[in-house]
Amino acid sequence: MLPELRVLYFEDLEVGLTEILKKEISSSDVVGFAEITGDRNPIHLSEHFAARTPFGTRIAHGLYTAGLISAVLGTRLPGPGAVYISQTLNFRAPVRIGDVVEVKVEVAELIPERRRARLACTCSVGDEVVLDGEALVKVPKKEEADPLAMRMGGGRA
Ligand SMILES: C[C@@H](O)CC(=O)SCCNC(=O)CCNC(=O)[C@H](O)C(C)(C)COP(=O)(O)OP(=O)(O)OC[C@H]1O[C@@H](n2cnc3c(N)ncnc32)[C@H](O)[C@@H]1OP(=O)(O)O
């Protein structure tokens, strides 16, 4: 099930605020990602090919796993209105079909002058970190997002 949308404005953020999303990786996810991006590397699509790699079986595209970080940023922390600026990624271990990936995003630094938030991102399967990196996003302030509500003394939309 997809998580409910939650809007956090820059003023709502604090260092240490954390969000977690879990996703089981299915074969149809990987095939779908190959179709929409055009990355038909057989390491993702062919069991025959993947069996002869060090991984022994098909693995998910690294950028599909990374896309789950984007899902957290765009829906929960900070949520709708957040704008991606940059993202570092270290693919530390493979993600296999059927793995449950836990994505953890944590506010690491706030830069108020530029309304930027730096977030530490980790994807794990069980106890193993499969991906980590850092995101930089631009986060709307309340007054930018809903100036009318602010003038009328309201808060969040
Ligand atoms: C283009 C697409 O179609 C293809 C894909 O999307 S493939 C899917 C995404 N990628 C993966 O799933 C790969 C996951 N990563 C791994 O399986 C392994 O990291 C590796 C096979 C790439 C490397 O393993 P190996 O060669 O065995 O390296 P070591 O474990 O011996 O580590 C040596 C040192 O390098 C550091 N290191 C290894 N991998 C990474 C990484 N991804 N990012 C950053 N650093 C890495 C590791 O920590 C060791 O450092 P140390 O100081 O010597 O301890």
PDB file of C-alpha atoms and ligand atoms in Angstrom:
ATOM      1  CA  MET A   1       0.000   0.000   0.000  1.00  0.00           C
ATOM      2  CA  LEU A   2       1.222   3.506  -0.813  1.00  0.00           C
ATOM      3  CA  PRO A   3       1.822   5.825   2.140  1.00  0.00           C
ATOM      4  CA  GLU A   4      -0.518   8.777   2.618  1.00  0.00           C
ATOM      5  CA  LEU A   5       0.795  12.116   1.357  1.00  0.00           C
ATOM      6  CA  ARG A   6       2.119  14.403   4.109  1.00  0.00           C
ATOM      7  CA  VAL A   7       3.284  17.987   3.585  1.00  0.00           C
ATOM      8  CA  LEU A   8       6.114  19.264   5.775  1.00  0.00           C
ATOM      9  CA  TYR A   9       7.196  22.851   5.188  1.00  0.00           C
ATOM     10  CA  PHE A  10      10.716  24.069   5.880  1.00  0.00           C
ATOM     11  CA  GLU A  11       9.601  25.367   9.295  1.00  0.00           C
ATOM     12  CA  ASP A  12       8.336  21.889  10.249  1.00  0.00           C
ATOM     13  CA  LEU A  13      11.717  20.224   9.703  1.00  0.00           C
ATOM     14  CA  GLU A  14      14.313  19.499  12.342  1.00  0.00           C
ATOM     15  CA  VAL A  15      17.555  17.572  12.301  1.00  0.00           C
ATOM     16  CA  GLY A  16      16.914  13.928  13.176  1.00  0.00           C
ATOM     17  CA  LEU A  17      13.370  13.793  11.768  1.00  0.00           C
ATOM     18  CA  THR A  18      13.097  10.375  10.109  1.00  0.00           C
ATOM     19  CA  GLU A  19      10.773   8.541   7.744  1.00  0.00           C
ATOM     20  CA  ILE A  20      10.802   4.856   6.796  1.00  0.00           C
ATOM     21  CA  LEU A  21       9.150   3.110   3.844  1.00  0.00           C
ATOM     22  CA  LYS A  22       9.210  -0.627   3.091  1.00  0.00           C
ATOM     23  CA  LYS A  23       8.762  -2.160  -0.346  1.00  0.00           C
ATOM     24  CA  GLU A  24       8.939  -5.746  -1.555  1.00  0.00           C
ATOM     25  CA  ILE A  25      10.658  -5.834  -4.922  1.00  0.00           C
ATOM     26  CA  SER A  26       8.683  -7.835  -7.463  1.00  0.00           C
ATOM     27  CA  SER A  27       9.635  -9.167 -10.876  1.00  0.00           C
ATOM     28  CA  SER A  28       6.996  -6.927 -12.474  1.00  0.00           C
ATOM     29  CA  ASP A  29       8.559  -3.845 -10.793  1.00  0.00           C
ATOM     30  CA  VAL A  30      11.924  -4.672 -12.359  1.00  0.00           C
ATOM     31  CA  VAL A  31      10.430  -5.473 -15.775  1.00  0.00           C
ATOM     32  CA  GLY A  32       8.365  -2.271 -15.602  1.00  0.00           C
ATOM     33  CA  PHE A  33      11.429  -0.191 -14.687  1.00  0.00           C
ATOM     34  CA  ALA A  34      13.303  -1.722 -17.652  1.00  0.00           C
ATOM     35  CA  GLU A  35      10.420  -0.800 -19.951  1.00  0.00           C
ATOM     36  CA  ILE A  36      10.016   2.799 -18.823  1.00  0.00           C
ATOM     37  CA  THR A  37      13.741   3.591 -18.746  1.00  0.00           C
ATOM     38  CA  GLY A  38      14.916   1.384 -21.605  1.00  0.00           C
ATOM     39  CA  ASP A  39      17.609  -0.204 -19.381  1.00  0.00           C
ATOM     40  CA  ARG A  40      17.196  -3.826 -20.560  1.00  0.00           C
ATOM     41  CA  ASN A  41      20.440  -5.051 -19.014  1.00  0.00           C
ATOM     42  CA  PRO A  42      19.856  -8.837 -18.859  1.00  0.00           C
ATOM     43  CA  ILE A  43      21.270  -8.909 -15.354  1.00  0.00           C
ATOM     44  CA  HIS A  44      17.788  -7.629 -14.397  1.00  0.00           C
ATOM     45  CA  LEU A  45      15.633  -9.512 -16.895  1.00  0.00           C
ATOM     46  CA  SER A  46      17.175 -12.895 -17.716  1.00  0.00           C
ATOM     47  CA  GLU A  47      17.618 -15.622 -15.092  1.00  0.00           C
ATOM     48  CA  HIS A  48      19.798 -17.501 -17.581  1.00  0.00           C
ATOM     49  CA  PHE A  49      22.168 -14.525 -17.938  1.00  0.00           C
ATOM     50  CA  ALA A  50      22.074 -13.554 -14.244  1.00  0.00           C
ATOM     51  CA  ALA A  51      22.905 -17.108 -13.140  1.00  0.00           C
ATOM     52  CA  ARG A  52      26.338 -16.651 -14.708  1.00  0.00           C
ATOM     53  CA  THR A  53      27.080 -13.402 -12.802  1.00  0.00           C
ATOM     54  CA  PRO A  54      28.503 -13.198  -9.256  1.00  0.00           C
ATOM     55  CA  PHE A  55      24.965 -12.436  -8.033  1.00  0.00           C
ATOM     56  CA  GLY A  56      23.640 -15.810  -9.258  1.00  0.00           C
ATOM     57  CA  THR A  57      20.161 -14.476  -9.922  1.00  0.00           C
ATOM     58  CA  ARG A  58      18.376 -11.418 -11.330  1.00  0.00           C
ATOM     59  CA  ILE A  59      18.874  -8.182  -9.410  1.00  0.00           C
ATOM     60  CA  ALA A  60      16.957  -4.896  -9.344  1.00  0.00           C
ATOM     61  CA  HIS A  61      18.213  -1.840 -11.186  1.00  0.00           C
ATOM     62  CA  GLY A  62      20.174   0.350  -8.785  1.00  0.00           C
ATOM     63  CA  LEU A  63      18.181   3.379  -9.849  1.00  0.00           C
ATOM     64  CA  TYR A  64      14.913   1.607  -9.124  1.00  0.00           C
ATOM     65  CA  THR A  65      16.007   1.120  -5.505  1.00  0.00           C
ATOM     66  CA  ALA A  66      17.163   4.740  -5.494  1.00  0.00           C
ATOM     67  CA  GLY A  67      13.725   5.719  -6.794  1.00  0.00           C
ATOM     68  CA  LEU A  68      12.265   4.530  -3.507  1.00  0.00           C
ATOM     69  CA  ILE A  69      14.244   7.311  -1.814  1.00  0.00           C
ATOM     70  CA  SER A  70      12.597   9.761  -4.183  1.00  0.00           C
ATOM     71  CA  ALA A  71       9.215   8.317  -3.155  1.00  0.00           C
ATOM     72  CA  VAL A  72       9.925   9.105   0.503  1.00  0.00           C
ATOM     73  CA  LEU A  73      11.129  12.628  -0.312  1.00  0.00           C
ATOM     74  CA  GLY A  74       8.162  13.390  -2.543  1.00  0.00           C
ATOM     75  CA  THR A  75       5.404  11.939  -0.389  1.00  0.00           C
ATOM     76  CA  ARG A  76       6.460  12.057   3.284  1.00  0.00           C
ATOM     77  CA  LEU A  77       9.709  13.846   4.179  1.00  0.00           C
ATOM     78  CA  PRO A  78       9.483  16.685   3.269  1.00  0.00           C
ATOM     79  CA  GLY A  79       6.611  15.588   0.985  1.00  0.00           C
ATOM     80  CA  PRO A  80       4.634  17.335  -1.771  1.00  0.00           C
ATOM     81  CA  GLY A  81       6.352  20.468  -3.085  1.00  0.00           C
ATOM     82  CA  ALA A  82       9.897  19.257  -2.324  1.00  0.00           C
ATOM     83  CA  VAL A  83      12.311  19.774  -5.219  1.00  0.00           C
ATOM     84  CA  TYR A  84      15.269  17.416  -5.753  1.00  0.00           C
ATOM     85  CA  ILE A  85      18.581  19.242  -6.217  1.00  0.00           C
ATOM     86  CA  SER A  86      21.109  16.435  -5.920  1.00  0.00           C
ATOM     87  CA  GLN A  87      21.589  12.907  -4.689  1.00  0.00           C
ATOM     88  CA  THR A  88      24.662  10.791  -4.037  1.00  0.00           C
ATOM     89  CA  LEU A  89      24.334   6.994  -4.276  1.00  0.00           C
ATOM     90  CA  ASN A  90      26.559   4.106  -3.195  1.00  0.00           C
ATOM     91  CA  PHE A  91      25.246   0.716  -4.341  1.00  0.00           C
ATOM     92  CA  ARG A  92      26.751  -1.452  -1.633  1.00  0.00           C
ATOM     93  CA  ALA A  93      24.995  -4.783  -2.155  1.00  0.00           C
ATOM     94  CA  PRO A  94      22.517  -6.247  -4.653  1.00  0.00           C
ATOM     95  CA  VAL A  95      18.736  -6.241  -4.290  1.00  0.00           C
ATOM     96  CA  ARG A  96      17.115  -9.474  -5.469  1.00  0.00           C
ATOM     97  CA  ILE A  97      13.547 -10.163  -6.590  1.00  0.00           C
ATOM     98  CA  GLY A  98      11.433 -10.784  -3.469  1.00  0.00           C
ATOM     99  CA  ASP A  99      13.719  -8.740  -1.163  1.00  0.00           C
ATOM    100  CA  VAL A 100      11.967  -6.299   1.153  1.00  0.00           C
ATOM    101  CA  VAL A 101      13.828  -2.995   0.968  1.00  0.00           C
ATOM    102  CA  GLU A 102      13.567  -0.680   3.947  1.00  0.00           C
ATOM    103  CA  VAL A 103      14.243   2.933   2.992  1.00  0.00           C
ATOM    104  CA  LYS A 104      15.242   5.311   5.786  1.00  0.00           C
ATOM    105  CA  VAL A 105      15.517   9.051   5.193  1.00  0.00           C
ATOM    106  CA  GLU A 106      16.703  11.339   7.991  1.00  0.00           C
ATOM    107  CA  VAL A 107      17.138  15.109   8.076  1.00  0.00           C
ATOM    108  CA  ALA A 108      20.888  15.660   8.540  1.00  0.00           C
ATOM    109  CA  GLU A 109      21.223  19.430   8.042  1.00  0.00           C
ATOM    110  CA  LEU A 110      19.000  22.455   7.466  1.00  0.00           C
ATOM    111  CA  ILE A 111      20.197  25.496   5.505  1.00  0.00           C
ATOM    112  CA  PRO A 112      17.560  28.183   6.259  1.00  0.00           C
ATOM    113  CA  GLU A 113      18.996  30.952   4.012  1.00  0.00           C
ATOM    114  CA  ARG A 114      18.377  28.776   0.951  1.00  0.00           C
ATOM    115  CA  ARG A 115      15.536  26.579   2.298  1.00  0.00           C
ATOM    116  CA  ARG A 116      17.608  23.508   1.668  1.00  0.00           C
ATOM    117  CA  ALA A 117      17.533  20.257   3.600  1.00  0.00           C
ATOM    118  CA  ARG A 118      20.278  17.669   3.449  1.00  0.00           C
ATOM    119  CA  LEU A 119      18.998  14.171   4.132  1.00  0.00           C
ATOM    120  CA  ALA A 120      20.867  10.948   4.892  1.00  0.00           C
ATOM    121  CA  CYS A 121      19.369   8.060   2.896  1.00  0.00           C
ATOM    122  CA  THR A 122      19.834   4.366   3.586  1.00  0.00           C
ATOM    123  CA  CYS A 123      18.222   1.328   1.942  1.00  0.00           C
ATOM    124  CA  SER A 124      18.584  -2.001   3.719  1.00  0.00           C
ATOM    125  CA  VAL A 125      17.533  -5.597   3.170  1.00  0.00           C
ATOM    126  CA  GLY A 126      17.383  -7.179   6.599  1.00  0.00           C
ATOM    127  CA  ASP A 127      20.541  -6.074   8.413  1.00  0.00           C
ATOM    128  CA  GLU A 128      22.457  -5.342   5.220  1.00  0.00           C
ATOM    129  CA  VAL A 129      22.803  -1.839   3.809  1.00  0.00           C
ATOM    130  CA  VAL A 130      22.321  -2.148   0.046  1.00  0.00           C
ATOM    131  CA  LEU A 131      22.432   1.550  -0.829  1.00  0.00           C
ATOM    132  CA  ASP A 132      23.324   4.747   0.964  1.00  0.00           C
ATOM    133  CA  GLY A 133      23.768   8.357   0.003  1.00  0.00           C
ATOM    134  CA  GLU A 134      22.753  11.915   0.607  1.00  0.00           C
ATOM    135  CA  ALA A 135      19.937  13.977  -0.856  1.00  0.00           C
ATOM    136  CA  LEU A 136      19.716  17.744  -1.122  1.00  0.00           C
ATOM    137  CA  VAL A 137      16.216  19.166  -1.585  1.00  0.00           C
ATOM    138  CA  LYS A 138      14.621  22.579  -1.711  1.00  0.00           C
ATOM    139  CA  VAL A 139      11.677  22.748   0.677  1.00  0.00           C
ATOM    140  CA  PRO A 140       8.850  25.292   0.379  1.00  0.00           C
ATOM    141  CA  LYS A 141       8.137  27.641   3.266  1.00  0.00           C
ATOM    142  CA  LYS A 142       4.539  27.865   4.443  1.00  0.00           C
ATOM    143  CA  GLU A 143       4.078  31.391   3.077  1.00  0.00           C
ATOM    144  CA  GLU A 144       5.295  30.325  -0.392  1.00  0.00           C
ATOM    145  CA  ALA A 145       3.045  27.283  -0.516  1.00  0.00           C
ATOM    146  CA  ASP A 146      -0.168  28.855   0.668  1.00  0.00           C
ATOM    147  CA  PRO A 147       0.064  32.658   0.945  1.00  0.00           C
ATOM    148  CA  LEU A 148      -3.708  33.127   1.274  1.00  0.00           C
ATOM    149  CA  ALA A 149      -3.993  30.743   4.248  1.00  0.00           C
ATOM    150  CA  MET A 150      -1.024  32.486   5.884  1.00  0.00           C
ATOM    151  CA  ARG A 151      -2.599  35.965   5.504  1.00  0.00           C
ATOM    152  CA  MET A 152      -5.801  34.633   7.054  1.00  0.00           C
ATOM    153  CA  GLY A 153      -3.835  33.272  10.015  1.00  0.00           C
ATOM    154  CA  GLY A 154      -4.047  29.621   8.905  1.00  0.00           C
ATOM    155  CA  GLY A 155      -1.270  27.088   8.784  1.00  0.00           C
ATOM    156  CA  ARG A 156      -0.933  23.962   6.761  1.00  0.00           C
ATOM    157  CA  ALA A 157      -3.204  23.390   3.767  1.00  0.00           C
TER     158      ALA A 157
HETATM  159  C1  LIG B   1      23.521  -0.192 -15.150  1.00  0.00           C
HETATM  160  C2  LIG B   1      22.448  -1.068 -14.523  1.00  0.00           C
HETATM  161  O1  LIG B   1      21.735  -1.757 -15.546  1.00  0.00           O
HETATM  162  C3  LIG B   1      23.112  -2.083 -13.634  1.00  0.00           C
HETATM  163  C4  LIG B   1      22.603  -2.006 -12.255  1.00  0.00           C
HETATM  164  O2  LIG B   1      21.771  -1.227 -11.895  1.00  0.00           O
HETATM  165  S1  LIG B   1      23.288  -3.184 -11.169  1.00  0.00           S
HETATM  166  C5  LIG B   1      22.362  -2.860  -9.684  1.00  0.00           C
HETATM  167  C6  LIG B   1      22.992  -1.841  -8.784  1.00  0.00           C
HETATM  168  N1  LIG B   1      24.270  -2.260  -8.273  1.00  0.00           N
HETATM  169  C7  LIG B   1      24.381  -3.239  -7.375  1.00  0.00           C
HETATM  170  O3  LIG B   1      23.444  -3.887  -6.979  1.00  0.00           O
HETATM  171  C8  LIG B   1      25.787  -3.500  -6.864  1.00  0.00           C
HETATM  172  C9  LIG B   1      25.797  -3.635  -5.377  1.00  0.00           C
HETATM  173  N2  LIG B   1      27.150  -3.638  -4.896  1.00  0.00           N
HETATM  174  C10 LIG B   1      27.883  -4.743  -4.766  1.00  0.00           C
HETATM  175  O4  LIG B   1      27.398  -5.846  -4.988  1.00  0.00           O
HETATM  176  C11 LIG B   1      29.330  -4.562  -4.373  1.00  0.00           C
HETATM  177  O5  LIG B   1      29.500  -3.303  -3.769  1.00  0.00           O
HETATM  178  C12 LIG B   1      30.277  -4.618  -5.580  1.00  0.00           C
HETATM  179  C13 LIG B   1      30.188  -5.989  -6.250  1.00  0.00           C
HETATM  180  C14 LIG B   1      29.933  -3.536  -6.613  1.00  0.00           C
HETATM  181  C15 LIG B   1      31.706  -4.350  -5.104  1.00  0.00           C
HETATM  182  O6  LIG B   1      32.087  -5.404  -4.323  1.00  0.00           O
HETATM  183  P1  LIG B   1      33.658  -5.794  -4.236  1.00  0.00           P
HETATM  184  O7  LIG B   1      34.332  -5.606  -5.529  1.00  0.00           O
HETATM  185  O8  LIG B   1      33.675  -7.131  -3.607  1.00  0.00           O
HETATM  186  O9  LIG B   1      34.216  -4.717  -3.268  1.00  0.00           O
HETATM  187  P2  LIG B   1      34.601  -4.981  -1.759  1.00  0.00           P
HETATM  188  O10 LIG B   1      33.413  -5.463  -0.999  1.00  0.00           O
HETATM  189  O11 LIG B   1      35.821  -5.863  -1.743  1.00  0.00           O
HETATM  190  O12 LIG B   1      34.967  -3.537  -1.215  1.00  0.00           O
HETATM  191  C16 LIG B   1      36.243  -2.957  -1.535  1.00  0.00           C
HETATM  192  C17 LIG B   1      36.217  -1.531  -1.017  1.00  0.00           C
HETATM  193  O13 LIG B   1      35.336  -0.726  -1.829  1.00  0.00           O
HETATM  194  C18 LIG B   1      34.260  -0.242  -1.029  1.00  0.00           C
HETATM  195  N3  LIG B   1      33.041  -0.364  -1.820  1.00  0.00           N
HETATM  196  C19 LIG B   1      32.584  -1.478  -2.432  1.00  0.00           C
HETATM  197  N4  LIG B   1      31.451  -1.221  -3.064  1.00  0.00           N
HETATM  198  C20 LIG B   1      31.185   0.091  -2.850  1.00  0.00           C
HETATM  199  C21 LIG B   1      30.153   0.932  -3.250  1.00  0.00           C
HETATM  200  N5  LIG B   1      29.152   0.473  -4.002  1.00  0.00           N
HETATM  201  N6  LIG B   1      30.192   2.224  -2.862  1.00  0.00           N
HETATM  202  C22 LIG B   1      31.175   2.690  -2.103  1.00  0.00           C
HETATM  203  N7  LIG B   1      32.219   1.927  -1.686  1.00  0.00           N
HETATM  204  C23 LIG B   1      32.202   0.641  -2.054  1.00  0.00           C
HETATM  205  C24 LIG B   1      34.204  -1.137   0.195  1.00  0.00           C
HETATM  206  O14 LIG B   1      33.666  -0.444   1.286  1.00  0.00           O
HETATM  207  C25 LIG B   1      35.681  -1.446   0.404  1.00  0.00           C
HETATM  208  O15 LIG B   1      36.304  -0.348   1.042  1.00  0.00           O
HETATM  209  P3  LIG B   1      37.415  -0.623   2.154  1.00  0.00           P
HETATM  210  O16 LIG B   1      37.833   0.767   2.576  1.00  0.00           O
HETATM  211  O17 LIG B   1      38.477  -1.397   1.486  1.00  0.00           O
HETATM  212  O18 LIG B   1      36.709  -1.389   3.224  1.00  0.00           O
END
